[in-house]
Coordinates of C-alpha atoms in Angstrom, one line a residue:
Chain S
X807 CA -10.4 -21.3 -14.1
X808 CA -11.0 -19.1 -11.4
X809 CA -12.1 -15.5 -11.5
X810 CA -10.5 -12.5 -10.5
X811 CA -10.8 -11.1 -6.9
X812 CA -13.4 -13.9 -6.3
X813 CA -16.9 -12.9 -7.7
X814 CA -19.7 -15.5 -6.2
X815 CA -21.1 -16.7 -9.5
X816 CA -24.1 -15.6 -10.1
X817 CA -26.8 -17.8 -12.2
X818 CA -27.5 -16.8 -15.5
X819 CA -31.2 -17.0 -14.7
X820 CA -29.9 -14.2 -11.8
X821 CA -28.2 -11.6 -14.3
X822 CA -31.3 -11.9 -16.6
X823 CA -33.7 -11.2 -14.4
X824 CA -31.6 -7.8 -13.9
X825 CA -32.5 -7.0 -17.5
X826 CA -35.7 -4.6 -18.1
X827 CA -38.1 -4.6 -20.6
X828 CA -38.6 -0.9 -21.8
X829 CA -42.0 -0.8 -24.1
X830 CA -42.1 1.7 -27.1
X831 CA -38.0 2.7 -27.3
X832 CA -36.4 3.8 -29.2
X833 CA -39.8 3.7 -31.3
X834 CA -43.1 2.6 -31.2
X835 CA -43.5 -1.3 -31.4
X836 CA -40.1 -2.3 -29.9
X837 CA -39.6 -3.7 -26.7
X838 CA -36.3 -2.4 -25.3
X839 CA -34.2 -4.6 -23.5
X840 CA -32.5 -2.4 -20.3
X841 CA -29.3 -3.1 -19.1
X842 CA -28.7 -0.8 -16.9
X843 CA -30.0 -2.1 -13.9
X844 CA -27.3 -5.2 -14.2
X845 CA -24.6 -2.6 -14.9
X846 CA -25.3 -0.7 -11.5
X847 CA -25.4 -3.7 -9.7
X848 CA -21.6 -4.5 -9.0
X849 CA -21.5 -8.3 -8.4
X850 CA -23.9 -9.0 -11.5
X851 CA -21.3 -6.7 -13.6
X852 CA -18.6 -8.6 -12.4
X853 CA -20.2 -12.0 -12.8
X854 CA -21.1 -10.9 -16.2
X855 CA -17.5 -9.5 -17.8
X856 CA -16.0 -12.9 -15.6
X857 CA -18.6 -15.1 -17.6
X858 CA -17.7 -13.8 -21.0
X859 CA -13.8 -13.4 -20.5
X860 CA -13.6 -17.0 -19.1
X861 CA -14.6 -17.9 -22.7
X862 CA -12.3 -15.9 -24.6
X863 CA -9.4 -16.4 -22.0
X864 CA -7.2 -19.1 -23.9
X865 CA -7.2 -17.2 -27.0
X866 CA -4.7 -14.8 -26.3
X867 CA -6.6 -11.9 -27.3
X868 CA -4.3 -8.2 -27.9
X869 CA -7.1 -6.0 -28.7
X870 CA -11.2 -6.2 -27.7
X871 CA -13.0 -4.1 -30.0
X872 CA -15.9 -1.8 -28.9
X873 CA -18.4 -0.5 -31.0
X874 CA -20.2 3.0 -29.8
X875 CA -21.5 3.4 -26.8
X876 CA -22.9 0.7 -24.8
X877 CA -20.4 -1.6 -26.9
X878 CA -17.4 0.5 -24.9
X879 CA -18.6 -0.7 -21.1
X880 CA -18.6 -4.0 -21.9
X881 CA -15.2 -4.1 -24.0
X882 CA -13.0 -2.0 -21.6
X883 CA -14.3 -4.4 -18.6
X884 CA -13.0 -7.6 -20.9
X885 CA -10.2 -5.6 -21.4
X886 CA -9.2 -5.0 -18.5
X887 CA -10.6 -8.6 -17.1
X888 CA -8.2 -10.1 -20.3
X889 CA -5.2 -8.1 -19.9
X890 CA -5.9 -6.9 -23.2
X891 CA -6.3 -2.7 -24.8
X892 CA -9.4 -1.4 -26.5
X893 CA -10.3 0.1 -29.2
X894 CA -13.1 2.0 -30.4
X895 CA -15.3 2.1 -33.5
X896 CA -17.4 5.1 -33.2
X897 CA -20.3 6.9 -35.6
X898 CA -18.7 9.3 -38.1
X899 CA -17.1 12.6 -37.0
X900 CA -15.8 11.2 -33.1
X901 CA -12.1 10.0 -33.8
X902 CA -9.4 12.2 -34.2
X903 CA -7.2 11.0 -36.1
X904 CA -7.5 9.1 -39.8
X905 CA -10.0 6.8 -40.3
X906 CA -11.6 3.6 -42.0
X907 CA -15.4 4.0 -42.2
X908 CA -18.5 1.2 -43.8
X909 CA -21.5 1.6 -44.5
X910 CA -23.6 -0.5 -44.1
X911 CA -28.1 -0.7 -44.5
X912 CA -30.9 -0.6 -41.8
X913 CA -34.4 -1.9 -42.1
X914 CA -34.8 2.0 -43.3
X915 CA -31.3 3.5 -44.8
X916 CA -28.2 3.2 -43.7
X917 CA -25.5 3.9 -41.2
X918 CA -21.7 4.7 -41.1
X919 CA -19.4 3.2 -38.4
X920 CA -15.4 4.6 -38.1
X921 CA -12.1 3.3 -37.2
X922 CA -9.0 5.0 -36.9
X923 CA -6.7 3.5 -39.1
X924 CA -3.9 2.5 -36.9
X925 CA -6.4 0.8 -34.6
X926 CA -5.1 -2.4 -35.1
X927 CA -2.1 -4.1 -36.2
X928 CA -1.6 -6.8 -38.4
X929 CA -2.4 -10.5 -37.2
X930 CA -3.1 -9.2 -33.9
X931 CA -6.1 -11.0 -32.0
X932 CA -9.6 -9.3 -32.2
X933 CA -12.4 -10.0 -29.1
X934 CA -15.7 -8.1 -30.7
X935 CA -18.1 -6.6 -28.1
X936 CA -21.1 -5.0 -28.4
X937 CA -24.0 -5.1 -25.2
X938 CA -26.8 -6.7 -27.6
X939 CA -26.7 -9.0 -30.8
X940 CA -29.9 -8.1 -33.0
X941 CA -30.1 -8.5 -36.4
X942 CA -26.2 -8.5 -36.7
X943 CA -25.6 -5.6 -38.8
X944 CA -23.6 -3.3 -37.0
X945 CA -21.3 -5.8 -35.7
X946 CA -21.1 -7.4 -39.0
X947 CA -19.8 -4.0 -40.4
X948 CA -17.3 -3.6 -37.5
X949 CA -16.1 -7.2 -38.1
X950 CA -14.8 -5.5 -42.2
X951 CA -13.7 -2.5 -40.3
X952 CA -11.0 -5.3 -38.0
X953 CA -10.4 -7.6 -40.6
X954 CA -10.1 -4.4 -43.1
X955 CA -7.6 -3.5 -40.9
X956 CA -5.3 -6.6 -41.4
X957 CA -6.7 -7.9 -37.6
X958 CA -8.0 -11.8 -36.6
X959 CA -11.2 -11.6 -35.4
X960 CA -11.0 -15.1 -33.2
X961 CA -14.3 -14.1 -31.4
X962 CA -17.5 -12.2 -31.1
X963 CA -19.3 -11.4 -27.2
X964 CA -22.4 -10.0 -26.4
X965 CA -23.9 -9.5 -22.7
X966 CA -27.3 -10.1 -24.5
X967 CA -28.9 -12.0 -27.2
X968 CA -32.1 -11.4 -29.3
X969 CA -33.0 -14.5 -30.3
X970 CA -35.6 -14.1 -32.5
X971 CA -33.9 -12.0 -34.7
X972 CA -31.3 -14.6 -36.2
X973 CA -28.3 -12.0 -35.6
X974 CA -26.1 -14.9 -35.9
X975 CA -27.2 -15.7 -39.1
X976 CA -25.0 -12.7 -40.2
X977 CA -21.7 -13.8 -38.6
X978 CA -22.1 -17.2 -39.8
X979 CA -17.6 -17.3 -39.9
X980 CA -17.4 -16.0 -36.5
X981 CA -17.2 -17.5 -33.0
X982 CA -20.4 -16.0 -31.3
X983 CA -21.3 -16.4 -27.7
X984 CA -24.3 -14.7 -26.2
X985 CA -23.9 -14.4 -22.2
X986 CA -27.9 -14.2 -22.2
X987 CA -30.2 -14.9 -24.7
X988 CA -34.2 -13.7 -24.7
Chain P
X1349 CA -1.8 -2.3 -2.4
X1350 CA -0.7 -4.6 -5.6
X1351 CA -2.4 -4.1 -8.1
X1352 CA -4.8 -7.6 -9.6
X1353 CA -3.1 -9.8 -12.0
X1354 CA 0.5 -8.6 -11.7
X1355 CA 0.4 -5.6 -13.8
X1356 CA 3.7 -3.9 -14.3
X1357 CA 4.2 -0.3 -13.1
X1358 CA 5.1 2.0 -16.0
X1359 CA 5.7 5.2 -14.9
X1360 CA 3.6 7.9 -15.7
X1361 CA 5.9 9.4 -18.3
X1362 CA 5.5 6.2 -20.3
X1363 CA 1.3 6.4 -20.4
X1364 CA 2.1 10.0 -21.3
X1365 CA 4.1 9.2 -24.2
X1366 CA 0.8 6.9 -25.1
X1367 CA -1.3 10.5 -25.8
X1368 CA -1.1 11.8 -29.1
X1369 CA -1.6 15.5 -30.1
X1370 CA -4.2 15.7 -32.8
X1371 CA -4.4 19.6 -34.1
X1372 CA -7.2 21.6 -35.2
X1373 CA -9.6 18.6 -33.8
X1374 CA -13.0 18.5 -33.1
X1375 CA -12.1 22.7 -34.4
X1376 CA -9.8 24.4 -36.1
X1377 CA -7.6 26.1 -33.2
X1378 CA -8.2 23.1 -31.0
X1379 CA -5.4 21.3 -30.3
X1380 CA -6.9 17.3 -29.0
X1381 CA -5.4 15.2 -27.0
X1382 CA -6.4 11.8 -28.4
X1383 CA -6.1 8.6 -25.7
X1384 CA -6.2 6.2 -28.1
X1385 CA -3.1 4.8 -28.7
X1386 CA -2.8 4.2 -24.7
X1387 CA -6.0 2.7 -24.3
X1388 CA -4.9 -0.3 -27.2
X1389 CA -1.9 -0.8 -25.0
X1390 CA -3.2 -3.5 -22.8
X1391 CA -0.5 -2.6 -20.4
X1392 CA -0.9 0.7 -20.1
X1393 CA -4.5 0.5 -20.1
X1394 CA -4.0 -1.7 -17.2
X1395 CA -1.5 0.0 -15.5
X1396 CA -3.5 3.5 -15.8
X1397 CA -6.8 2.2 -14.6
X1398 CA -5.2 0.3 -11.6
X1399 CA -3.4 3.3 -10.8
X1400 CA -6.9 5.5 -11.0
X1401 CA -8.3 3.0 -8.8
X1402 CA -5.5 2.6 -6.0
X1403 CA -6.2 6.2 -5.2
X1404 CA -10.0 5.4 -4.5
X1405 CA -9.9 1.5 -3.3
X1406 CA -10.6 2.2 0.4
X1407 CA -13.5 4.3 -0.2
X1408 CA -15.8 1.7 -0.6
X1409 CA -17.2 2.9 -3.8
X1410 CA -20.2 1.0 -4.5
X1411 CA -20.8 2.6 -8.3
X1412 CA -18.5 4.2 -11.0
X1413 CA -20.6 6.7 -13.1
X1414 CA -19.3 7.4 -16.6
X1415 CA -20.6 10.7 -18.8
X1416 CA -20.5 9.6 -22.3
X1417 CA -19.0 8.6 -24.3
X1418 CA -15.5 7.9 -23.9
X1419 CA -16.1 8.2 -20.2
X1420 CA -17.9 5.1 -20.0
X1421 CA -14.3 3.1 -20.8
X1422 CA -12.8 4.4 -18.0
X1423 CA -15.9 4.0 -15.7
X1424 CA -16.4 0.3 -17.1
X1425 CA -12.7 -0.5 -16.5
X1426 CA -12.7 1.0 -13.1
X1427 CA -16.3 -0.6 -12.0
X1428 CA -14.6 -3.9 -12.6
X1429 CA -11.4 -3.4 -10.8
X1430 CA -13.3 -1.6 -7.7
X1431 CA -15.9 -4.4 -7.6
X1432 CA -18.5 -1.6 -7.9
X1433 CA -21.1 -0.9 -10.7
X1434 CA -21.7 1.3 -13.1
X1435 CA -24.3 3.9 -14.8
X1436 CA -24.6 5.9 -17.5
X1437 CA -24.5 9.6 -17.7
X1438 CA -25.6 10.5 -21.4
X1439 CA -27.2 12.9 -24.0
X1440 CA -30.5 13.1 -24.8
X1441 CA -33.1 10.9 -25.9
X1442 CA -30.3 7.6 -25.2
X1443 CA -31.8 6.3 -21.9
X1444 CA -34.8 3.9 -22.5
X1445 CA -36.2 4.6 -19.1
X1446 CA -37.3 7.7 -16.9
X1447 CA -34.6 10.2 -17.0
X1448 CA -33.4 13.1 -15.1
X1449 CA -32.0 15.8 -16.9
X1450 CA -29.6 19.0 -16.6
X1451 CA -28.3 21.6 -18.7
X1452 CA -25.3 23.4 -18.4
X1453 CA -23.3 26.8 -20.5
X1454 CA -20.9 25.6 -22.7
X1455 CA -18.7 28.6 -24.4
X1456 CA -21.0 28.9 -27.3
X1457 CA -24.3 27.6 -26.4
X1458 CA -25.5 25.0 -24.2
X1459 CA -25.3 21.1 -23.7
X1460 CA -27.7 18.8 -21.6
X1461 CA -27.1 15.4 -19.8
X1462 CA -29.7 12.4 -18.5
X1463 CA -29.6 10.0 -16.0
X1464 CA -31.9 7.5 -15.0
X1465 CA -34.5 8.4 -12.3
X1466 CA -33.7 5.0 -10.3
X1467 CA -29.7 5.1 -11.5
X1468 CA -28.8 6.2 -8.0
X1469 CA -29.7 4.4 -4.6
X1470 CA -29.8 7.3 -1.9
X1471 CA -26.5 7.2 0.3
X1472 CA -24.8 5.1 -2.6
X1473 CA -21.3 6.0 -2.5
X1474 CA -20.1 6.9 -5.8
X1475 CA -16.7 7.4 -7.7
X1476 CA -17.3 9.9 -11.3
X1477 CA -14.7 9.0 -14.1
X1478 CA -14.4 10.8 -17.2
X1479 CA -11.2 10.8 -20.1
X1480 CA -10.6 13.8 -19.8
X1481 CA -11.0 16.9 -17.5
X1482 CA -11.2 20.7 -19.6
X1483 CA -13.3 23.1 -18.5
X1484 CA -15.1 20.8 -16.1
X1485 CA -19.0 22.0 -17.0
X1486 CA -19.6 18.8 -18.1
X1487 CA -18.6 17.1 -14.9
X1488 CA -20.2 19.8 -12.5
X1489 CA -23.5 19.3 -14.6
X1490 CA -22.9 15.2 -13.8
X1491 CA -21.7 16.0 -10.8
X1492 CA -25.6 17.6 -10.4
X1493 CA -27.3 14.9 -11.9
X1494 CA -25.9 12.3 -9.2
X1495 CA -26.1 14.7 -6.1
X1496 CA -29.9 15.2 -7.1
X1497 CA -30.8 11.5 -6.8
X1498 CA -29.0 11.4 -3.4
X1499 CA -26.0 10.1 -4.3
X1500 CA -22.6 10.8 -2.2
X1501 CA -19.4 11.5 -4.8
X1502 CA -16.8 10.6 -3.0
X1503 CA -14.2 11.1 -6.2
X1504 CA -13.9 12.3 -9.3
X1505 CA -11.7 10.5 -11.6
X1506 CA -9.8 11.3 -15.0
X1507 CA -7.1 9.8 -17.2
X1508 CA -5.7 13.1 -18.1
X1509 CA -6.3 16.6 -17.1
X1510 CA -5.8 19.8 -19.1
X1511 CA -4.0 21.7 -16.0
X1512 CA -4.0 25.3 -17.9
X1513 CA -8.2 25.1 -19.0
X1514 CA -8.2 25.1 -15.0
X1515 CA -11.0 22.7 -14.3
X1516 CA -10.8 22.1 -11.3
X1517 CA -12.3 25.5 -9.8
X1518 CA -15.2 23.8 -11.5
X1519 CA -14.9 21.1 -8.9
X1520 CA -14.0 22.5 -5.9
X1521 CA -16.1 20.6 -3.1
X1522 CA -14.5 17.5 -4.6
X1523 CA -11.5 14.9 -4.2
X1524 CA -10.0 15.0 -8.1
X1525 CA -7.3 12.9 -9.0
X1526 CA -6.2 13.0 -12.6
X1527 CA -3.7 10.5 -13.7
X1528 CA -1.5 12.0 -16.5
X1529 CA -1.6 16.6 -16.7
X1530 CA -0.6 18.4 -19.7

């Protein structure tokens, strides 16, 4: 299929080489990989959200989840891109109204991820999204909050995949696909 | 214009009717206007953010800049359909590279915002989207961030606007359109 508004496609070797390597962030010892400069850049963010909606776009998706906050840029841009809403799953205290909430462990202690509870509806079809798949975790805790939730998670997207860290290894059910992988 | 894909107009009243009142959120007193609900509508999502960007489509925006968090959804979604980018306005410590920062008076103490040092190409001509507009300190103080780097805001975007917190004084050298006023 064709994308919307005609973006030029853009290699992936192209969009990665918009991705920076940050040393020492958010702690000593971990190389942090930068998106922003791909974000700023209109036609790579276009080429990017068209790359990763063309996969997803036969699945009728209702609803593409974002997790807090880099998750929300790239799940409101397949949103829109799939004629789909958004919803968000946000750290503890941030949504309004009722909520779900998981906890889930860390290399060192744990973290708590929310939903409000009338995020979803039942059967409808669930695009994750999150920027960066690293060891899996946090996605693999919003996947309980969806499928908590009564919703069919028919696919997982990131805009960046680290390797090395076997993410996928934790959502060995799901449909992953990585747009770029380091 | 038409808007991409075919989306249906619904008429303001009907996005409206999308907000929910959430009392005594994120204080007691506070009466919180939660977006939600219209933002898991994919066609109201679609229809407000293609209504947003009709307003700014000949401007020849070449990036959307969202102040976290919720912000970013509307700047993502915006970014795609204006084939422009988008950056990151956020709190402290959250940007991995050199930042610029700003604080501002909130009514009880003070908040600050960062930006990237190189988020900004001088004479880059830049459309600011945020969920909502209140007081508007936050959005002068982003406002500050972008004109320091040498950007040229052309607009200032929001889904809803709390007419009666009167904002826009806040804003006054600016074009602000706000979709949906309470």
């Amino acid at each position: 299929m064709t994308s919307q508004g005609g973006s030029a496609i853009i290699p992936i070797e192209g969009l990665k080489q918009k991705i920076r390597d940050i040393p020492d962030f958010p702690q000593k010892g971990i190389l942090f990989k930068d998106i922003t400069p791909l974000l700023a850049d209109g036609k790579a963010f276009r080429a990017a959200i068209d790359q990763i909606a063309e996969r997803f776009s036969d699945r009728g998706i209702d609803l593409v989840v974002g997790v807090e906050a880099r998750g929300f840029i790239i799940a409101a841009a397949l949103a829109y891109r799939l004629h789909a809403g958004t919803t968000l799953i946000r750290k503890p205290g941030k949504l309004p109204y009722k909520t779900h909430s998981t906890t889930y462990a860390l290399e060192y202690g744990s973290d708590t991820l929310e939903i409000h509870q009338d995020a979803v509806q039942p059967a409808q079809r669930i695009l994750m999204a999150d920027d960066l798949l690293a060891t899996g975790g946090t996605m693999a805790a919003a996947i309980d909050l969806i499928t908590g939730l009564g919703g069919k998670v028919v696919g997982v997207a990131f805009l960046v995949e680290l390797v090395f860290l076997q993410g996928r290894g934790r959502l060995k059910d799901q449909e992953v696909f990585s747009l770029i992988q380091f």
